[in-house]
């Protein structure tokens, strides 16, 4: 007998699936239900939740072989149930009950735009920061469904079903695999699919568990390095990012983390912490006119703008995030979008065999400066000027001088090149390490070639250079540095 429900006024009245909002107990999942869920009372998605947990366990990268097994036929039954359930909030009893007030208050828009499948649920996802705790918890479960199987996100399914059939027909459903396939083929997607795929990526950016492929590849590392870090608020992702260069970090997880960072540096909206902490500065300081939650107005220059004005950023959390991005750029050319683009051909020609990371590619290019294309050379110089501000942006020197920074410069702030100057002042000390001393000398040689690469000098002499060195400052040479000693200053 059909059981109807219309708890949420903004969505149409609908029949509950199987009359109780749960799986068919006599379908393809009968063996799995008997084995794993025999003590579960059907209704309100309880059996579906139990089976979903078993599917997650079966796909866990560190599960014992043969420990949990769920047939493909059963998996598809679970997915089809969730596809139908998530098409209308009134089909999902726990979600409708928890979100009735929020839906009526925030998402009663169908009277004007008309109703489409998944519309109210999509509205609640967008408003997640304003939801009651119980509603937010149920919406998170809905997000998990859509992250695992793109068809369970009604808006994404409608937008991408054609592209998925054409480009990813051989990809097994579930496990976030279809979304991963679509992202890998982003350049071939229809605009409406790319926009919805981006929307889901932004909505899920806070929680490691919702980045399904990343979560699976990184689960062992999460347990090893971040076992005490609670999910959500991007905390687990941040923890993994901090440990990604550790020797015990797995290659699979590092590859996924690196891919995530590459996406972030090209669109700040994929970094939820940067978006929230820097929102005011993004709109005012960087004159951003786009929508933080839409692909429209996408502008990869926002992170660059924030880096340009780091010293003027008042929000401490925002400044910390911006400095982190500068550190990443100094470490790996792939995390510096302007430099990676300008030097793509040069890298292929001159440094193709050099692995990314540890500033190896950047060092390879700078040691062959005379062979670089004009555009690569110009952007590289601009980046070197940026890197001169902070020891944290001098990756080789900081790596080789860890002991010296602790011994001689422990209480010296890293900004405004103060820690760099501290190392220079102490490099002749008896206990100063040879490797660090060589790194400092390399830095001094490079900064002597152009005063702009010497942050403290360029700042201290800014006025004199502007007034006295117009001709030599127009050329990227060390002439200004040779001229500066001839200037006279009042005692």
XYZ file of C-alpha atoms in Angstrom:
491
model
C 0.000 0.000 0.000
C 1.336 3.428 -0.991
C 2.244 5.746 1.857
C 2.352 9.412 0.964
C 4.395 12.174 2.582
C 4.516 15.968 2.344
C 6.344 17.103 5.455
C 8.144 19.839 3.518
C 5.742 22.226 1.794
C 8.306 23.442 -0.755
C 8.505 19.969 -2.353
C 5.705 17.903 -3.916
C 3.817 15.209 -2.043
C 5.280 11.794 -2.883
C 4.990 8.078 -2.227
C 7.530 6.654 0.194
C 9.817 4.032 -1.338
C 8.507 0.579 -0.449
C 5.991 2.301 1.823
C 8.551 2.777 4.608
C 11.439 4.744 3.053
C 13.846 1.806 2.877
C 15.326 -0.932 0.700
C 13.401 -3.848 -0.739
C 14.251 -6.676 1.656
C 13.596 -9.327 -1.025
C 15.778 -7.869 -3.808
C 19.374 -8.402 -4.846
C 20.633 -7.566 -1.354
C 18.881 -10.439 0.378
C 22.146 -12.359 1.145
C 23.924 -9.211 2.390
C 20.965 -8.202 4.565
C 20.908 -11.671 6.139
C 24.663 -11.556 6.724
C 25.272 -7.956 7.831
C 21.936 -6.319 8.680
C 19.732 -9.054 10.142
C 19.214 -7.137 13.383
C 18.216 -3.894 11.642
C 14.545 -2.890 11.622
C 13.575 -1.687 8.152
C 12.348 1.896 7.737
C 13.670 5.436 7.379
C 16.669 4.183 5.400
C 18.055 2.029 8.227
C 18.763 -1.039 6.066
C 20.170 1.168 3.309
C 22.511 2.816 5.835
C 23.671 -0.587 7.053
C 24.400 -1.787 3.511
C 26.145 1.485 2.653
C 28.457 0.963 5.616
C 29.280 -2.505 4.303
C 30.011 -1.110 0.827
C 32.346 1.457 2.387
C 34.062 -1.288 4.361
C 34.394 -3.464 1.252
C 36.094 -0.612 -0.610
C 38.384 0.369 2.257
C 42.033 0.146 1.122
C 43.206 -1.484 4.348
C 40.452 -4.048 4.895
C 41.505 -7.710 5.222
C 40.864 -9.661 2.004
C 37.509 -11.399 2.108
C 36.447 -9.610 5.285
C 33.423 -7.875 3.694
C 31.887 -8.542 0.304
C 28.896 -6.850 -1.357
C 27.795 -7.983 -4.807
C 27.586 -5.537 -7.697
C 23.862 -6.292 -8.007
C 23.274 -5.374 -4.369
C 25.367 -2.235 -4.700
C 23.283 -1.119 -7.658
C 20.075 -1.724 -5.668
C 21.450 0.519 -2.893
C 22.442 3.188 -5.415
C 19.059 3.078 -7.174
C 17.264 3.458 -3.849
C 19.314 6.539 -3.032
C 18.864 8.001 -6.523
C 15.087 7.811 -6.071
C 15.196 8.940 -2.444
C 17.294 12.032 -3.100
C 15.111 13.255 -5.963
C 12.575 14.676 -3.483
C 13.178 15.625 0.147
C 9.764 14.201 1.068
C 10.951 10.717 0.066
C 13.610 10.923 2.804
C 11.764 10.882 6.143
C 14.756 11.635 8.463
C 15.888 14.481 6.188
C 12.386 15.929 5.821
C 11.784 15.848 9.585
C 15.154 17.368 10.495
C 15.037 20.058 7.808
C 11.342 20.984 7.636
C 11.804 24.337 9.392
C 14.983 25.242 7.498
C 13.493 24.198 4.156
C 10.358 26.282 4.691
C 12.416 29.260 5.834
C 15.323 29.136 3.368
C 14.204 27.148 0.352
C 10.575 27.990 -0.325
C 11.391 29.138 -3.855
C 9.438 26.687 -5.986
C 6.421 29.018 -6.147
C 8.458 31.322 -8.380
C 10.870 29.061 -10.259
C 8.798 25.881 -10.347
C 9.993 22.566 -8.925
C 12.759 20.347 -10.257
C 14.158 17.128 -8.825
C 16.601 17.685 -5.963
C 15.992 21.431 -5.856
C 15.111 21.789 -2.165
C 17.905 19.441 -1.083
C 20.329 21.422 -3.257
C 19.190 24.657 -1.642
C 19.788 23.210 1.832
C 23.297 22.100 0.839
C 24.104 25.628 -0.301
C 22.798 27.017 2.999
C 24.607 24.451 5.172
C 26.204 27.120 7.381
C 22.752 28.359 8.416
C 21.093 25.014 9.117
C 20.024 23.630 12.477
C 22.433 20.935 13.740
C 20.011 18.055 13.101
C 19.348 19.245 9.562
C 23.030 19.785 8.886
C 23.763 16.217 9.995
C 21.194 14.778 7.584
C 22.407 16.995 4.739
C 25.932 15.681 5.324
C 24.598 12.142 4.816
C 22.950 13.296 1.602
C 26.246 14.832 0.445
C 27.969 11.510 1.135
C 25.423 9.727 -1.073
C 26.100 12.143 -3.932
C 29.852 11.998 -3.451
C 29.826 8.200 -3.702
C 27.473 8.008 -6.708
C 26.925 11.098 -8.849
C 23.425 9.872 -9.711
C 22.356 10.344 -6.071
C 22.927 14.098 -6.506
C 19.867 14.884 -8.614
C 21.169 18.193 -9.965
C 24.557 16.726 -10.875
C 22.961 13.649 -12.421
C 20.677 15.706 -14.636
C 23.578 17.886 -15.800
C 26.158 15.136 -16.345
C 24.321 11.983 -17.360
C 25.025 12.579 -21.080
C 28.737 13.258 -20.503
C 28.993 10.309 -18.115
C 27.470 7.974 -20.697
C 29.720 9.297 -23.452
C 33.028 9.637 -21.566
C 32.833 7.262 -18.586
C 30.587 4.406 -19.720
C 33.144 1.783 -18.678
C 33.589 3.220 -15.166
C 32.042 1.242 -12.328
C 29.338 3.083 -10.394
C 30.040 4.165 -6.819
C 33.204 5.073 -4.977
C 33.224 8.552 -6.519
C 34.690 6.939 -9.629
C 32.418 8.573 -12.198
C 33.074 12.066 -10.781
C 36.806 11.337 -10.844
C 36.515 10.261 -14.483
C 34.557 13.408 -15.384
C 37.115 15.643 -13.644
C 39.945 13.917 -15.501
C 38.113 14.771 -18.744
C 36.986 18.226 -17.678
C 37.958 19.860 -20.967
C 35.492 17.620 -22.838
C 32.473 18.308 -20.613
C 29.393 20.310 -21.465
C 29.304 23.590 -19.576
C 26.280 22.638 -17.456
C 28.024 19.428 -16.320
C 31.297 21.192 -15.544
C 29.419 23.807 -13.501
C 27.534 21.217 -11.414
C 30.693 19.144 -10.950
C 32.464 22.258 -9.659
C 29.498 23.027 -7.401
C 29.718 19.610 -5.765
C 33.488 19.947 -5.416
C 33.085 23.278 -3.602
C 30.298 21.977 -1.336
C 32.360 18.919 -0.386
C 35.684 20.710 0.087
C 35.339 20.917 3.895
C 35.244 17.205 4.596
C 37.860 14.627 3.622
C 35.207 11.900 3.643
C 33.315 13.637 0.824
C 36.375 13.619 -1.453
C 35.848 9.918 -1.976
C 38.880 9.061 -4.086
C 41.162 11.158 -1.886
C 39.697 9.591 1.254
C 40.275 6.050 0.012
C 43.824 6.706 -1.135
C 44.664 8.558 2.076
C 42.868 6.501 4.725
C 46.056 4.680 5.850
C 47.881 8.027 6.109
C 44.931 9.573 7.945
C 45.169 6.770 10.515
C 48.953 7.038 10.741
C 49.423 10.819 10.908
C 46.038 12.339 11.768
C 44.153 9.755 13.811
C 43.191 12.322 16.446
C 41.958 14.928 13.939
C 38.173 15.135 13.722
C 36.640 15.273 10.235
C 35.105 18.463 8.875
C 36.236 22.099 8.684
C 39.052 20.933 6.364
C 41.071 19.876 9.422
C 41.882 16.371 8.181
C 42.935 17.695 4.774
C 45.153 20.302 6.416
C 46.762 17.647 8.609
C 47.497 15.415 5.624
C 48.884 18.396 3.725
C 51.299 19.111 6.583
C 52.601 15.532 6.462
C 52.625 14.967 2.691
C 56.414 15.333 2.442
C 57.127 12.900 5.320
C 59.119 9.863 4.256
C 56.437 7.462 5.553
C 53.647 9.182 3.591
C 52.287 6.871 0.878
C 52.829 7.728 -2.781
C 49.134 7.193 -3.609
C 47.967 9.698 -1.013
C 50.675 12.210 -1.916
C 49.628 12.025 -5.565
C 46.009 12.761 -4.650
C 46.998 15.562 -2.256
C 49.206 17.156 -4.908
C 46.358 16.996 -7.432
C 44.039 18.640 -4.888
C 46.515 21.467 -4.275
C 46.977 22.013 -8.007
C 43.219 22.474 -8.349
C 43.106 24.838 -5.377
C 45.842 27.160 -6.603
C 43.851 27.653 -9.799
C 40.587 28.367 -8.007
C 40.550 29.624 -4.420
C 36.919 28.591 -3.977
C 38.002 24.974 -3.607
C 39.753 25.916 -0.351
C 36.950 26.447 2.163
C 39.227 27.968 4.813
C 40.677 30.523 2.408
C 37.218 31.400 1.130
C 35.804 32.018 4.590
C 38.763 33.722 6.258
C 39.632 35.930 3.257
C 36.134 36.678 1.953
C 36.225 40.381 2.803
C 39.696 40.885 1.319
C 38.789 38.917 -1.816
C 35.930 41.290 -2.553
C 37.567 44.552 -1.504
C 41.311 44.203 -1.930
C 41.135 42.008 -5.033
C 38.011 43.531 -6.614
C 36.520 40.072 -7.159
C 33.097 40.330 -8.785
C 32.238 36.642 -9.096
C 30.163 34.289 -6.993
C 32.067 32.339 -4.358
C 29.913 29.277 -5.065
C 29.697 29.393 -8.865
C 32.087 28.795 -11.723
C 30.949 32.067 -13.244
C 33.569 34.728 -12.757
C 36.301 32.150 -12.109
C 39.537 34.032 -11.647
C 42.803 32.239 -10.908
C 44.449 35.566 -10.067
C 42.714 35.936 -6.685
C 45.391 33.982 -4.789
C 48.046 36.013 -6.616
C 46.305 39.231 -5.589
C 46.179 38.162 -1.945
C 49.896 37.341 -2.081
C 50.625 40.781 -3.522
C 48.914 42.431 -0.563
C 49.848 39.990 2.188
C 51.298 42.740 4.386
C 47.993 44.640 4.245
C 45.774 41.701 5.229
C 44.442 42.248 8.753
C 42.715 38.905 9.298
C 45.314 36.610 10.879
C 43.706 33.394 9.599
C 43.564 34.792 6.078
C 47.199 35.897 6.181
C 48.293 32.451 7.397
C 46.474 30.768 4.520
C 47.988 33.145 1.962
C 51.506 32.567 3.328
C 50.885 28.815 3.137
C 50.107 29.138 -0.567
C 53.315 31.098 -1.097
C 55.268 28.353 0.666
C 53.676 25.736 -1.579
C 54.541 27.771 -4.672
C 58.169 28.031 -3.575
C 58.314 24.274 -3.029
C 56.699 23.010 -6.231
C 56.222 24.729 -9.598
C 52.918 22.902 -10.046
C 51.528 24.892 -7.104
C 52.441 28.221 -8.718
C 49.874 28.585 -11.514
C 51.389 31.652 -13.278
C 54.902 30.187 -13.200
C 53.744 26.717 -14.259
C 51.888 28.194 -17.237
C 54.644 30.591 -18.313
C 57.381 27.951 -18.052
C 55.521 24.888 -19.293
C 57.456 24.585 -22.560
C 60.764 25.494 -20.862
C 60.223 22.812 -18.259
C 59.534 20.192 -20.921
C 62.607 21.234 -22.867
C 65.144 21.802 -20.085
C 63.945 19.939 -16.982
C 61.715 17.103 -18.204
C 63.621 14.504 -16.190
C 63.525 16.502 -12.959
C 60.814 15.285 -10.528
C 58.558 17.945 -8.994
C 58.806 18.935 -5.345
C 61.549 20.273 -3.070
C 61.968 23.232 -5.480
C 63.915 20.957 -7.840
C 62.197 22.148 -11.032
C 62.446 25.803 -10.041
C 66.146 25.351 -9.275
C 66.655 23.551 -12.588
C 65.106 26.456 -14.472
C 66.942 29.209 -12.583
C 70.320 27.559 -13.202
C 69.569 27.753 -16.933
C 68.185 31.265 -16.894
C 69.871 32.279 -20.169
C 68.018 29.499 -21.991
C 64.557 30.418 -20.724
C 61.901 31.946 -22.942
C 61.218 35.643 -22.299
C 57.836 34.978 -20.676
C 59.214 32.244 -18.395
C 62.224 34.369 -17.437
C 60.011 37.371 -16.597
C 57.559 35.425 -14.432
C 60.402 33.526 -12.774
C 62.050 36.819 -11.776
C 58.783 38.123 -10.341
C 58.467 34.953 -8.269
C 62.047 35.201 -7.035
C 61.287 38.711 -5.807
C 58.300 37.301 -3.896
C 60.389 34.459 -2.493
C 63.012 36.891 -1.168
C 60.630 38.144 1.533
C 60.673 35.100 3.805
C 62.949 32.163 4.624
C 59.832 29.980 4.385
C 59.783 30.744 0.654
C 63.459 29.804 0.218
C 62.841 26.064 0.181
C 66.400 24.750 -0.403
C 67.946 27.136 2.124
C 65.309 26.490 4.781
C 65.648 22.714 4.329
C 69.431 22.736 4.646
C 69.466 25.254 7.513
C 66.991 23.728 9.975
C 69.632 23.267 12.689
C 71.150 26.723 12.148
C 67.728 28.407 12.285
C 67.099 26.680 15.595
C 70.561 27.461 16.993
C 71.193 31.026 15.809
C 67.806 32.420 14.752
C 65.280 30.744 17.024
C 63.568 33.955 18.111
C 63.950 35.829 14.819
C 60.701 36.359 12.841
C 60.801 34.790 9.385
C 59.113 37.662 7.567
C 60.802 40.688 5.968
C 63.853 38.470 5.304
C 64.937 38.790 8.938
C 65.721 35.101 9.386
C 67.643 35.146 6.103
C 69.721 38.071 7.361
C 70.289 36.205 10.640
C 71.749 33.259 8.742
C 73.969 35.615 6.742
C 75.239 37.263 9.912
C 76.147 33.902 11.469
C 77.418 31.944 8.463
C 81.068 32.365 9.521
C 80.498 30.842 12.952
C 82.563 27.734 13.679
C 79.574 25.427 14.225
C 77.650 26.697 11.216
C 76.919 23.714 8.929
C 78.624 23.417 5.561
C 75.426 22.623 3.670
C 73.624 25.620 5.150
C 76.601 27.885 4.493
C 76.599 26.843 0.826
C 72.864 27.543 0.544
C 73.335 30.997 2.046
C 76.159 31.724 -0.395
C 73.995 30.661 -3.338
C 71.275 33.008 -2.128
C 73.777 35.856 -1.718
C 75.114 35.307 -5.208
C 71.650 35.435 -6.710
C 70.546 38.461 -4.694
C 73.726 40.294 -5.707
C 72.674 40.068 -9.361
C 69.667 42.367 -8.866
C 68.826 44.542 -5.876
C 65.162 43.516 -6.101
C 66.130 39.995 -5.072
C 67.498 41.402 -1.805
C 64.337 42.282 0.074
C 65.913 44.211 2.924
C 68.114 46.246 0.600
C 65.307 47.028 -1.832
C 63.082 48.206 1.028
C 65.735 50.209 2.861
C 66.925 51.951 -0.299
C 63.627 52.297 -2.094
C 63.652 56.086 -2.031
C 67.306 56.438 -3.070
C 66.940 53.936 -5.873
C 63.908 55.751 -7.242
C 65.707 59.087 -7.102
C 69.297 58.180 -8.021
C 69.220 54.949 -10.011
C 66.532 55.375 -12.653
C 68.723 54.238 -15.504
C 70.227 51.176 -13.857
C 66.952 50.229 -12.139
C 65.382 49.940 -15.568
C 67.715 47.018 -16.252
C 67.594 43.754 -14.299
C 71.245 43.843 -13.285
C 73.354 44.407 -10.208
C 74.407 47.930 -11.231
C 72.265 49.619 -8.591
C 73.984 47.647 -5.872
C 77.379 48.862 -7.054
C 76.090 52.443 -7.169
C 74.432 52.479 -3.737
C 77.705 52.719 -1.731
C 78.443 56.059 -3.436
C 75.341 57.628 -1.897
C 75.813 59.683 1.266
C 73.452 59.466 4.216
C 73.226 61.784 7.199
C 74.855 60.345 10.328
